Coordinates of C-alpha atoms in Angstrom, one line a residue:
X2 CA -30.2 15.9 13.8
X3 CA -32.3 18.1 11.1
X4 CA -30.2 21.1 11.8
X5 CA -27.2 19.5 11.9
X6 CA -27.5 17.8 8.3
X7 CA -28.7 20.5 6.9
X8 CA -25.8 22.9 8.0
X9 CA -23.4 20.1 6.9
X10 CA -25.3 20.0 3.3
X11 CA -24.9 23.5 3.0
X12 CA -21.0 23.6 3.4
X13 CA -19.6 24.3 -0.2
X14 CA -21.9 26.9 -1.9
X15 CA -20.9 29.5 -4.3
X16 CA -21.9 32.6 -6.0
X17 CA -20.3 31.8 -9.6
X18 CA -17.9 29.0 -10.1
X19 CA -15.6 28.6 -12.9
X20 CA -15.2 25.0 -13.1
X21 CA -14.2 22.0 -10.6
X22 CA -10.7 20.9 -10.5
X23 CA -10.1 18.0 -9.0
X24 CA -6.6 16.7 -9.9
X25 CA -3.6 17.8 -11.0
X26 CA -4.5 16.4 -14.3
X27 CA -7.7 17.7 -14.7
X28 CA -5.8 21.1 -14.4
X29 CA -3.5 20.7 -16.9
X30 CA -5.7 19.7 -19.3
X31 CA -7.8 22.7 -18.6
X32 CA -5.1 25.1 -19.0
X33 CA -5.0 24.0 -23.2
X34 CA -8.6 24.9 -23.5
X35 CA -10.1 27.9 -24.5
X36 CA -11.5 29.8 -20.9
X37 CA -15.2 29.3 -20.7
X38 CA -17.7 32.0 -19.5
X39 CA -17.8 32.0 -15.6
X40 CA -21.2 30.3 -14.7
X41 CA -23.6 32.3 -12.6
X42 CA -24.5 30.1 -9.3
X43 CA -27.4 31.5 -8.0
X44 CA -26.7 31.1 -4.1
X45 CA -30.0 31.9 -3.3
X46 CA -31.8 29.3 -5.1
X47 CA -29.8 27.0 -3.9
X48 CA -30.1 27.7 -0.1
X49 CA -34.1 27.3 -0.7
X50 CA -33.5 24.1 -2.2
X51 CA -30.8 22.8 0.4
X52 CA -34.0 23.7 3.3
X53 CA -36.7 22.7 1.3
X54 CA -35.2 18.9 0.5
X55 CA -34.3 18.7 4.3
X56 CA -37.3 20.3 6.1
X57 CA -40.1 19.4 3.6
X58 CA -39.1 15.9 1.7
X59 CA -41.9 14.3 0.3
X60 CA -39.4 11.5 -1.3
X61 CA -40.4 9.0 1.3
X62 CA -44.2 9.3 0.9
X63 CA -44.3 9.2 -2.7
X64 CA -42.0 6.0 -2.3
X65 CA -44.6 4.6 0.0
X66 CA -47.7 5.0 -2.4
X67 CA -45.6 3.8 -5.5
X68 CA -44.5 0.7 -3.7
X69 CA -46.5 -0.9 -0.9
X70 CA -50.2 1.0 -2.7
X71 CA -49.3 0.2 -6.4
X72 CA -46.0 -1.9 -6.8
X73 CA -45.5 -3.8 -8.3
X74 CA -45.9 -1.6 -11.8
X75 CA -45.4 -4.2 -14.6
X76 CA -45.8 -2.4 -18.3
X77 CA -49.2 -2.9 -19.0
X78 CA -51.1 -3.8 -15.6
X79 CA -53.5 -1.9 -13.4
X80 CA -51.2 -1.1 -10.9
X81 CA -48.7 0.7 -13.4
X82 CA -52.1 2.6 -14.4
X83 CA -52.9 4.0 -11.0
X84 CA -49.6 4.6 -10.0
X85 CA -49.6 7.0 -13.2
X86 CA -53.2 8.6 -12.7
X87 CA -52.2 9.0 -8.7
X88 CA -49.1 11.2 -9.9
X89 CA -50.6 13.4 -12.5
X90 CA -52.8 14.4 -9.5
X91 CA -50.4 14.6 -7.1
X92 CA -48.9 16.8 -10.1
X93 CA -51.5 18.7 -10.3
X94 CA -51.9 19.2 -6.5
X95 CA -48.5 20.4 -5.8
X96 CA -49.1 23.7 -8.8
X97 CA -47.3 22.0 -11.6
X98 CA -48.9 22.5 -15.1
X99 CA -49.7 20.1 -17.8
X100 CA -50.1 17.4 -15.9
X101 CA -51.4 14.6 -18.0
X102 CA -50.5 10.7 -19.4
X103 CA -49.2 10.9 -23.4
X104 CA -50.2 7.5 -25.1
X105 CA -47.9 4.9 -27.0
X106 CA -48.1 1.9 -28.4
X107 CA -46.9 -0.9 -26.6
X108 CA -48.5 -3.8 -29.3
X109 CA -48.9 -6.4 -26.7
X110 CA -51.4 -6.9 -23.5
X111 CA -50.5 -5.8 -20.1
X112 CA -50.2 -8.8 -17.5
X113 CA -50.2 -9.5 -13.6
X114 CA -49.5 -12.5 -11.2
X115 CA -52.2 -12.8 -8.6
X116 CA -51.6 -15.7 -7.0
X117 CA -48.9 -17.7 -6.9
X118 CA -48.2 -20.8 -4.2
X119 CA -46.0 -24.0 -5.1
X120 CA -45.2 -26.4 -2.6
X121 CA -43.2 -29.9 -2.4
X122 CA -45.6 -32.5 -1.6
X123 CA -43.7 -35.7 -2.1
X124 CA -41.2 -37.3 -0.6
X125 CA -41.5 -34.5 2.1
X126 CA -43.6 -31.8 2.4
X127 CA -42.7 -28.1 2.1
X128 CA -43.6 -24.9 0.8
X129 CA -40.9 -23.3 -1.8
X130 CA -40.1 -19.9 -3.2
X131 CA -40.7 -18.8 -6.6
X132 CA -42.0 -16.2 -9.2
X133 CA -44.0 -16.2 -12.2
X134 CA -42.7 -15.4 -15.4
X135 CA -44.3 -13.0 -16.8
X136 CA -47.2 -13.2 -19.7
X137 CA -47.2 -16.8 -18.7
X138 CA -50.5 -18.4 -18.6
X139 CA -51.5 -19.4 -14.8
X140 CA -52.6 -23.3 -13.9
X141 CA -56.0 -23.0 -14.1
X142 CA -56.6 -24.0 -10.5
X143 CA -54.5 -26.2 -8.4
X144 CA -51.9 -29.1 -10.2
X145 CA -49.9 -31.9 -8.5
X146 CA -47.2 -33.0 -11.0
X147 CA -44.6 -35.3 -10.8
X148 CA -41.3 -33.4 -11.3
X149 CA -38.8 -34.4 -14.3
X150 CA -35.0 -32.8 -14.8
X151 CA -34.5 -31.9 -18.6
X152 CA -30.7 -30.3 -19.6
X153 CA -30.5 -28.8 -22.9
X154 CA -27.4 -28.9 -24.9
X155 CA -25.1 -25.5 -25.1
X156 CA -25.3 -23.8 -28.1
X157 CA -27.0 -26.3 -29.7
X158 CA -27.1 -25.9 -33.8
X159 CA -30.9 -27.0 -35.2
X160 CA -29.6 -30.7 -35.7
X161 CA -29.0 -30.7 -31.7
X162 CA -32.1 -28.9 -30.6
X163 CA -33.9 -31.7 -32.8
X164 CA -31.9 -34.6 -31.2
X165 CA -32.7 -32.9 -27.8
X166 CA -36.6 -32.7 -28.1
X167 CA -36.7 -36.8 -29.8
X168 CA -35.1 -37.7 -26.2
X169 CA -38.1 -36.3 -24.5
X170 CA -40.9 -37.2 -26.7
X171 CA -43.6 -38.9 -25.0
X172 CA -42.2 -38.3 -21.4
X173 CA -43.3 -35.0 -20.2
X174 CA -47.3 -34.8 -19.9
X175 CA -48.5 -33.8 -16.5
X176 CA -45.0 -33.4 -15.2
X177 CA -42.8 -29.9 -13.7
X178 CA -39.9 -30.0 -16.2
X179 CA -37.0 -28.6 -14.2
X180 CA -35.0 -26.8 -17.1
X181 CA -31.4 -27.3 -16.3
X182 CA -29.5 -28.3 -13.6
X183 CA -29.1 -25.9 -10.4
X184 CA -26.6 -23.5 -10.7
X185 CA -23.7 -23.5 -8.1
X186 CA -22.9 -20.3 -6.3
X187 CA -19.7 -19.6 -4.5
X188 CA -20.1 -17.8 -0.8
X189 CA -18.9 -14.3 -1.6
X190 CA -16.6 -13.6 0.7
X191 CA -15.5 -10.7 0.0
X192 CA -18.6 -8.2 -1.0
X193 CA -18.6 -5.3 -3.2
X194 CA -17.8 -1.8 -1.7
X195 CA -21.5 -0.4 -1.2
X196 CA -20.2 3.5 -1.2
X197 CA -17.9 4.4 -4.0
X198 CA -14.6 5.8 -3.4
X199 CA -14.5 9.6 -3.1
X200 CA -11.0 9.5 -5.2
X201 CA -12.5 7.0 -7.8
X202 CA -15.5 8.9 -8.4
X203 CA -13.6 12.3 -8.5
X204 CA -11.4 10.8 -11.6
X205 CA -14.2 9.7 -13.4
X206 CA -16.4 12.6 -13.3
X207 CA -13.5 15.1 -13.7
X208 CA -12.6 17.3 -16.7
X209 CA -9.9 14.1 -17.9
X210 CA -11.5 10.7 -16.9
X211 CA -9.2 8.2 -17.4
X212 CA -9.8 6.1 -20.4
X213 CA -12.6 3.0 -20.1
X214 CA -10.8 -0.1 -18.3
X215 CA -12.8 -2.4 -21.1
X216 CA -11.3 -1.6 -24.3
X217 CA -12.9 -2.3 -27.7
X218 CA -15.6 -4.8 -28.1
X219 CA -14.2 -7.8 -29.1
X220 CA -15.3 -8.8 -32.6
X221 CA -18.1 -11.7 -33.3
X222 CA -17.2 -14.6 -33.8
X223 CA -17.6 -15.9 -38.2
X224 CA -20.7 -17.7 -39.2
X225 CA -20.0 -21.2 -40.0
X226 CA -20.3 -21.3 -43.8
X227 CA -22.8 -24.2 -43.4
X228 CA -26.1 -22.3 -41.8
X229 CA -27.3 -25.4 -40.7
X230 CA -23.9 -26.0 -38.6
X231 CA -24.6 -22.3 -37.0
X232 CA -26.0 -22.2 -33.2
X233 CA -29.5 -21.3 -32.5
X234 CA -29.7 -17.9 -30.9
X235 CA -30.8 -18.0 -27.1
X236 CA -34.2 -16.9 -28.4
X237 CA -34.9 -19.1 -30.9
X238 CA -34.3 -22.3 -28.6
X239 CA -36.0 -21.0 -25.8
X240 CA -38.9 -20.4 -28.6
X241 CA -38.4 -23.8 -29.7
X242 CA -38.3 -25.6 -25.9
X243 CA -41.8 -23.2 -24.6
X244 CA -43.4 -24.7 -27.6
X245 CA -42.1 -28.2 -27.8
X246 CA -43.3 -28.4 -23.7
X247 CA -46.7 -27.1 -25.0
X248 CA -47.4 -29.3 -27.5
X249 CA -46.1 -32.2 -25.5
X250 CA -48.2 -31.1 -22.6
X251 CA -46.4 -30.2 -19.8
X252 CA -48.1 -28.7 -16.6
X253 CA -45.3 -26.8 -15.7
X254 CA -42.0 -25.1 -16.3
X255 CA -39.4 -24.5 -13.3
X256 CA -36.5 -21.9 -14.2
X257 CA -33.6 -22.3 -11.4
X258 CA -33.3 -18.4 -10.7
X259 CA -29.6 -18.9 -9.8
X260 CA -28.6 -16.1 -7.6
X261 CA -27.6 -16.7 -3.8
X262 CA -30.1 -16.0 -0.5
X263 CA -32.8 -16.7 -2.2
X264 CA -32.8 -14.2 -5.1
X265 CA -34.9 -14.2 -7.6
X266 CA -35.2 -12.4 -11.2
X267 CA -38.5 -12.9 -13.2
X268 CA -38.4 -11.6 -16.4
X269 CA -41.4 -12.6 -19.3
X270 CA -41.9 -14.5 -22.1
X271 CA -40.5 -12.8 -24.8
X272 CA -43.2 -12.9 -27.3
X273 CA -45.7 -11.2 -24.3
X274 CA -48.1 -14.1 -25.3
X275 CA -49.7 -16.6 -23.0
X276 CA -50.8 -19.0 -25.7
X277 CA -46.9 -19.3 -26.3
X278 CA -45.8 -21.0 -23.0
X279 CA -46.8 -23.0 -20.4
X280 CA -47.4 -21.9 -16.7
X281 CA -43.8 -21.0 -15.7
X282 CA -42.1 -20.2 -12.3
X283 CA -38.6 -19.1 -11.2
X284 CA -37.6 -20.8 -7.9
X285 CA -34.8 -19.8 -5.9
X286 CA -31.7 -21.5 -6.1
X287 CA -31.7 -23.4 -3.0
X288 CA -35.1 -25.1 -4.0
X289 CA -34.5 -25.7 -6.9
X290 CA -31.1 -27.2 -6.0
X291 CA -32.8 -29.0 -3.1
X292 CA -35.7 -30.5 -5.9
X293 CA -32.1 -31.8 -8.1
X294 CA -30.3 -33.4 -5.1
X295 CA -33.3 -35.2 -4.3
X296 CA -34.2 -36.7 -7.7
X297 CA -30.5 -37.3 -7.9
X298 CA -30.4 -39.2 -5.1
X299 CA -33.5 -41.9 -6.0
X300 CA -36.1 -39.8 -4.6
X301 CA -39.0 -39.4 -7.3
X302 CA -40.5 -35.2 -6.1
X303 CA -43.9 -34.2 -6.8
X304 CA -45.0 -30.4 -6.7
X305 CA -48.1 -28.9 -6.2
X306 CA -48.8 -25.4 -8.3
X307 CA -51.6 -22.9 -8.2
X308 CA -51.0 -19.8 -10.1
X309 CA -53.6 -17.0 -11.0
X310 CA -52.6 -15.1 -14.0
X311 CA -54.4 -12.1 -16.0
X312 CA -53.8 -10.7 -19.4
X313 CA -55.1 -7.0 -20.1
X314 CA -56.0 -6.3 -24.1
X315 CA -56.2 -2.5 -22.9
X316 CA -52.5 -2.6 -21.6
X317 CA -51.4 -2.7 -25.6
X318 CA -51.8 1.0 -25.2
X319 CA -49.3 2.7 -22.9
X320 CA -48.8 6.0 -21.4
X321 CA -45.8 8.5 -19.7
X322 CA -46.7 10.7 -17.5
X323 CA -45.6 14.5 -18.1
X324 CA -46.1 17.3 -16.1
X325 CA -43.9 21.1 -16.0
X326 CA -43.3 24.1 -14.4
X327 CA -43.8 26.8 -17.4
X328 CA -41.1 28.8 -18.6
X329 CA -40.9 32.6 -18.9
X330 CA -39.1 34.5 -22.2
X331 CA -37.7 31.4 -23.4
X332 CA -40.4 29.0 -22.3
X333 CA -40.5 27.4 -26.3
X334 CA -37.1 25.6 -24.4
X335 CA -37.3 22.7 -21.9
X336 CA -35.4 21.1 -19.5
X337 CA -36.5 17.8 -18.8
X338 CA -35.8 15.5 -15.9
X339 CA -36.9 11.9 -15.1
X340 CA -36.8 8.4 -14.9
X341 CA -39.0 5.1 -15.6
X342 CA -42.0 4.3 -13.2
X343 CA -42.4 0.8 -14.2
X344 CA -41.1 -2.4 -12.7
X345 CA -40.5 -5.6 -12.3
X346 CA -43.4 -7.4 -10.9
X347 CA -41.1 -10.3 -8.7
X348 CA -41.1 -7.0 -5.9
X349 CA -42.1 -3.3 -5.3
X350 CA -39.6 -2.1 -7.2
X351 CA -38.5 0.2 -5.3
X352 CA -34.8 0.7 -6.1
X353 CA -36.0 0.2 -9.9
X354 CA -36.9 2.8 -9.9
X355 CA -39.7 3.8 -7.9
X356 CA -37.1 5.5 -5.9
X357 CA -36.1 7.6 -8.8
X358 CA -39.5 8.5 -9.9
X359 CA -39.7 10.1 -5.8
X360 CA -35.9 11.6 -6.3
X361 CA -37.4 13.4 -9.8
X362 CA -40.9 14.0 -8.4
X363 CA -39.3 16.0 -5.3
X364 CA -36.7 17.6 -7.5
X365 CA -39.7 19.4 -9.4
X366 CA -41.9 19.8 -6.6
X367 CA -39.0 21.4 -4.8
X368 CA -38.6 23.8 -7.4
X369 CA -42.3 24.7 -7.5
X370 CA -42.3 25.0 -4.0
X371 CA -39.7 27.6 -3.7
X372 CA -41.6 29.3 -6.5
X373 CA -38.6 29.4 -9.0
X374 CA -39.9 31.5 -12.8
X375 CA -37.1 29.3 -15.2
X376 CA -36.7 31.2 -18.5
X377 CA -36.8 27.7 -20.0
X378 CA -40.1 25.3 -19.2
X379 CA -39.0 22.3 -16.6
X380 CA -41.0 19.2 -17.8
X381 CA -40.9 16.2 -15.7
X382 CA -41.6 12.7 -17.9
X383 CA -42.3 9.4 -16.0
X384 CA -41.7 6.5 -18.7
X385 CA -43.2 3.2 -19.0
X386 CA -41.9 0.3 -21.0
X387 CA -38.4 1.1 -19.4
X388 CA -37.8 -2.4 -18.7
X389 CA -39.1 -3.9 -22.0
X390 CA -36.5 -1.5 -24.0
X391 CA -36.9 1.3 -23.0
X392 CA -40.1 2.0 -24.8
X393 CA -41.7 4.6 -23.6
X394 CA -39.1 7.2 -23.6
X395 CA -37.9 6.3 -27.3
X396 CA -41.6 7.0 -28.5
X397 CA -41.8 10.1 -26.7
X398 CA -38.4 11.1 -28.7
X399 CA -39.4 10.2 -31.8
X400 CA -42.9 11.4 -31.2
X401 CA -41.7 15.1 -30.3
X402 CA -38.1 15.6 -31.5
X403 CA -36.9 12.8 -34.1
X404 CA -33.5 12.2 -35.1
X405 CA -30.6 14.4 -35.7
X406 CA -30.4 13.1 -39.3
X407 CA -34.0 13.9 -39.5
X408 CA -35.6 16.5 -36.9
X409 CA -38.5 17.8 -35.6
X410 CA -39.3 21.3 -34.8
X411 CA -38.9 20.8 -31.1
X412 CA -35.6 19.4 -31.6
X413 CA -33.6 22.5 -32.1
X414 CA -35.6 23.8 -28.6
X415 CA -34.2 20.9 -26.5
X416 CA -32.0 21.9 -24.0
X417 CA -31.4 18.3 -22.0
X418 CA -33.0 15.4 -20.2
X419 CA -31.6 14.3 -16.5
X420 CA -32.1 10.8 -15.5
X421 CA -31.8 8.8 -12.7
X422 CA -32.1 4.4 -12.3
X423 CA -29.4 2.9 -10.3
X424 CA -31.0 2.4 -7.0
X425 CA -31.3 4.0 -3.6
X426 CA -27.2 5.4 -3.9
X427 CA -26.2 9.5 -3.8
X428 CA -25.5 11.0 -6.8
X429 CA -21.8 11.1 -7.4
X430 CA -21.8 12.7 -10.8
X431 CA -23.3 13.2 -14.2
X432 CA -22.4 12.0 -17.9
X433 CA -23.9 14.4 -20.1
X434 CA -23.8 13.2 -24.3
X435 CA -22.1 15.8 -26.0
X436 CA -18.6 17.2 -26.5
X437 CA -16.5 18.1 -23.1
X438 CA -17.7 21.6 -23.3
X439 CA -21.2 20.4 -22.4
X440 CA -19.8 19.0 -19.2
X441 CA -18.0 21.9 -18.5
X442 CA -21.4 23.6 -18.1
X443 CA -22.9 21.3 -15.5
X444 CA -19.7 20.8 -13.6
X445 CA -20.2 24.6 -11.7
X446 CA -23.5 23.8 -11.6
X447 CA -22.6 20.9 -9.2
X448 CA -19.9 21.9 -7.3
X449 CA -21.8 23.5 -4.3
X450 CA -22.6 19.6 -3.7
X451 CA -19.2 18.3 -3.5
X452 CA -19.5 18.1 0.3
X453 CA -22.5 16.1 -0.6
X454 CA -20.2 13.7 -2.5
X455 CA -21.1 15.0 -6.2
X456 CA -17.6 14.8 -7.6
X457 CA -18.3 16.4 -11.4
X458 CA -19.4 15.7 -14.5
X459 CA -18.1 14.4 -18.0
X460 CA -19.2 13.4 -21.4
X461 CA -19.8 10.7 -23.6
X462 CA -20.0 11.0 -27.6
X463 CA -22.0 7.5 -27.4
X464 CA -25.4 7.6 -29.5
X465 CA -25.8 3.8 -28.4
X466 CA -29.2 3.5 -27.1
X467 CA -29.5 0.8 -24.0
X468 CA -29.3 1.0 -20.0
X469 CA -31.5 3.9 -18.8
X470 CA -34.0 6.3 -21.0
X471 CA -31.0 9.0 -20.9
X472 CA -30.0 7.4 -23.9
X473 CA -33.3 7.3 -25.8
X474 CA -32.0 10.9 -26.2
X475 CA -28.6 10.3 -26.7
X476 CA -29.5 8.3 -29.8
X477 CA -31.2 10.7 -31.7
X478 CA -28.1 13.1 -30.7
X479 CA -30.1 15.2 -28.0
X480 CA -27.8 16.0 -24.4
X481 CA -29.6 13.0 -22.2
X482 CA -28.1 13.1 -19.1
X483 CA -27.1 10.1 -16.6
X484 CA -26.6 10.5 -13.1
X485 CA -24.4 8.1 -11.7
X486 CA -24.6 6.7 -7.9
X487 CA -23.7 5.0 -5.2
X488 CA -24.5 1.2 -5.9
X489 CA -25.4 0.7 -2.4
X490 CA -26.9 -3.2 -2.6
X491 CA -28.1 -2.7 -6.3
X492 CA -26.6 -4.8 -8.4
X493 CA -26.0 -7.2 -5.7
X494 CA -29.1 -7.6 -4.4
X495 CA -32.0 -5.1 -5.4
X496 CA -31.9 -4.9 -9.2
X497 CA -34.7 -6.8 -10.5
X498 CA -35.0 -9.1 -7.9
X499 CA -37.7 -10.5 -5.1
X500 CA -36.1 -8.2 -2.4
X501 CA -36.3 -4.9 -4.5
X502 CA -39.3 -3.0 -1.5
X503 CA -39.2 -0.2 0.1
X504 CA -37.2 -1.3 3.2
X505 CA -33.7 -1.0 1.0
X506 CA -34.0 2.5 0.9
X507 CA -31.7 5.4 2.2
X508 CA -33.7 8.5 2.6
X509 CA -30.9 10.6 2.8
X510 CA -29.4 9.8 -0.1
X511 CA -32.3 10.6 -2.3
X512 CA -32.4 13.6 -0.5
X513 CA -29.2 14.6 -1.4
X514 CA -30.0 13.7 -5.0
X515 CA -32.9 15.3 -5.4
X516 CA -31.3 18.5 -4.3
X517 CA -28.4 18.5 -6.7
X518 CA -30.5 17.1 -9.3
X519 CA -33.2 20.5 -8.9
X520 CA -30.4 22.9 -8.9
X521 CA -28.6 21.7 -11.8
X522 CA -32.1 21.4 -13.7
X523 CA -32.8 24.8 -12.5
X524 CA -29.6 26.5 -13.3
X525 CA -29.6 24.7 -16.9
X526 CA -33.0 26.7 -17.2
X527 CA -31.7 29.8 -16.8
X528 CA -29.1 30.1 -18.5
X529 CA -28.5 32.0 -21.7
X530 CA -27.4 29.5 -24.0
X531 CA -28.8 25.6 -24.1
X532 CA -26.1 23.2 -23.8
X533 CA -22.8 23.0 -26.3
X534 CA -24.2 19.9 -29.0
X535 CA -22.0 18.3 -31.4
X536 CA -21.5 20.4 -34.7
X537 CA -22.7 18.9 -37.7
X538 CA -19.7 17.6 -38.7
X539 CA -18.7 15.9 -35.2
X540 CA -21.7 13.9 -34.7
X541 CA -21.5 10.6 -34.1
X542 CA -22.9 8.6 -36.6
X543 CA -26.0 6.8 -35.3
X544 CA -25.4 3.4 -34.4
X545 CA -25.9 0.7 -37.2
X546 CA -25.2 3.3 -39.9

């Protein structure tokens, strides 16, 4: 079966490729534009890395170690610290340079759930599914609480919060405050494709993508004149409620995680402080809707809790990992590829992203292993903080390259940043920021992996920062690159949730990534030119300016 893949991965290489057109309209609108340069496909290279991904993959391994050894890798816990000094030796071990962690300051302590059981003990007797909240304080052994339903107002203005919390004053010490009544979920009975169309996928990444089916933004809606009159951000109730239940003494706070077969996203306490909140849990919908019923129906429910919680004061300092192959005559250049190693801590997290980290991981160690000299220095970055804002990636910019309104030396030596964070799917495509002649550059260098299913690439003038660490880059008006996949079961049933492990990965797919990921990093590094940026005058201005 080996063989076989790899001679049907190999179908589609090329010496030197103009360009990929994939419609009639893509053609047309080629013929108005100046003719580019011819880019030089080095067939060579990319046979080595075709057999190297196939015969040697490491993906799989490194998956295992990230996941079932050191997931899950909240920002801030041991595990994320492990996982991070395991890879800059692994780093090390497969000849890559510079392997090391950089520091940043993440400005709150790490956390981790080590225990967490919660059980219905009265009128009948069960054990029920749930997740801590994160940088929640645990229950300080076991407690047996008598469960209460509370439903706060929508959009409530200060006056409503206010009337709200008097209703409940007095009438929640000791007890589970159920927050909200359960959601109700439709059967889906007609799923989401898991594979993207071949046709869909070739429009998008093409040189003409069709304009964005979403429009504008619609505009916010006015401010009342009266402030008082205005609703309270989600935020500042939420604040409002975790405090109101502390001082009022509740043992415990039940979220209803809302999501069908027994999905669950656990996110954290905004303000990363444990003093803040009390113990908190998300239970899956069907408990949580089975707890409702039964309250509803006359029967008073008691739970049982025991949740083990620790806070980290060293976590408040945070780390990436970096590690590169060195450039030759224009090794002051890099190329940079990546993706976030930190998770969620409800699973593994293995779609998100520890299945990215392996896809960049091998893309590198691929390259090393064929023994590739770039002219431009590959650097591999591993972020944490990803999922609290992307924070490791934007101090990393701002430490080494600053802004376009305001640069640093290195910025003008940039030459782009791949990243990949949307599951266990093939890569389909890129989205480079820059104008469409930027795209034009990495569309040859994908093309010998359209049999693969990598349909193109395309542009975005976009400096708004959000999504994936690509756009840490983008913001400061540096080429950050997005790959785009398959969605597979990602946002379905993987991202963020209880189920994201090991077990909902495709090994062939990241294979196939990885391989058109290192040949498009590699080819990048040798040309002569970095990629086409925006001139000076066709910048984007940065958002909020």
């Amino acid at each position: 079966m080996r063989n076989v893949l790899l001679a049907t991965l190999m179908l589609g290489a090329a010496a030197t490729v103009p360009g990929l057109l994939s419609t009639p309209a893509a053609q047309e609108g080629e013929q108005n534009r100046p003719a580019a340069p011819a880019e030089a496909i080095d067939q060579d290279v990319i046979w080595k890395i075709r057999r190297e991904a196939t015969e040697r993959s490491q993906i799989m391994r490194t998956l295992h170690v990230l996941t079932d050894v050191y997931g899950p890798r909240l920002t801030g816990s041991p595990n994320l610290r492990k996982s991070q000094d395991w890879l800059v030796q692994r780093a090390t071990a497969a000849g890559l340079k510079n392997a090391h962690l950089e520091e940043w300051d993440f400005g709150h302590p790490g956390w981790a759930n080590e225990k967490l059981a919660v059980h219905l003990v009265s009128p009948v007797k069960d054990s029920l599914v749930a997740e801590a909240l994160a940088w929640t304080p645990g229950t300080n052994g076991t407690v047996t609480a008598p469960a209460i339903i509370v439903t706060p107002p929508e959009r409530p203005t200060q006056a409503d919060a206010d009337r709200f919390f008097n209703r409940l004053r007095g009438n929640l010490k000791g007890r589970a405050v159920l927050v909200g009544q359960p959601a109700t979920l439709d059967v889906t009975i007609d799923p989401p494709a898991k594979r993207r169309d071949d046709n869909e996928a070739r429009a998008q990444f093409s040189p003409n993508p069709p304009p964005s089916p979403f429009g504008a933004p619609a505009a916010a809606p006015a401010a009342p004149a009266d402030p008082k009159l205005a609703p309270l951000t989600a935020d500042q109730f939420q604040d409002q409620l975790n405090q109101f239940l502390k001082d009022q003494g509740a043992a415990l706070r039940v979220n209803d995680a809302g999501r069908e077969h027994g999905q669950i996203r656990a996110f954290n306490n905004r303000n990363f402080d444990v003093t803040k909140a009390v113990p908190t849990i998300v239970m899956r919908n069907e408990d949580y809707g089975r707890i409702a019923r039964l309250m509803a129906n006359g029967h008073p429910v008691e739970l049982e809790a025991t949740i083990v919680n620790q806070t980290y004061p060293e976590g408040k300092t945070q780390h990436n990992v970096i590690a590169e192959i060195p450039g030759t005559d224009k090794a002051q250049e890099v190329v940079m590829l990546g993706g976030h190693l930190d998770s969620w801590h409800a699973a593994t997290g293995a779609t998100d992203n520890a299945i990215g980290v392996s896809t960049m991981f091998e893309a590198i160690r691929i390259l090393q292993a064929i023994g590739v000299k770039p002219r431009r220095t590959i650097r591999l970055a591993l972020w944490s903080g990803e999922e609290q804002g992307l924070r490791g990636s934007v101090a990393y910019v701002a430490q080494h390259f600053g802004t376009f309104e305001n640069p640093k030396p290195e910025y003008e030596h940039f030459a782009g940043y791949f990243n990949i964070d949307s599951g266990t799917g093939r890569a389909r495509g890129m989205t480079v920021f820059g104008p469409p002649t930027a795209a034009n550059v990495l569309r040859p260098m994908l093309a010998p992996f359209a049999g693969n299913g990598v349909m193109g690439a395309t542009s975005t003038r976009s400096r708004a920062r959000g999504g994936s660490d690509h756009t840490s880059f983008n913001e400061v008006g540096l080429p950050g690159i997005g790959v785009g996949q398959d969605p597979i079961e990602y946002g379905t049933h993987t991202w963020h949730t209880n189920l994201d492990t090991y077990e909902r990965i495709i090994e062939s797919d990241a294979q196939q990534s990885a391989m058109a990921i290192a040949a498009a990093v590699y080819h990048l590094a040798m040309r002569d030119e970095k990629l086409p940026r925006f001139a000076k005058d066709q910048m984007p201005a940065h958002p909020g300016r």
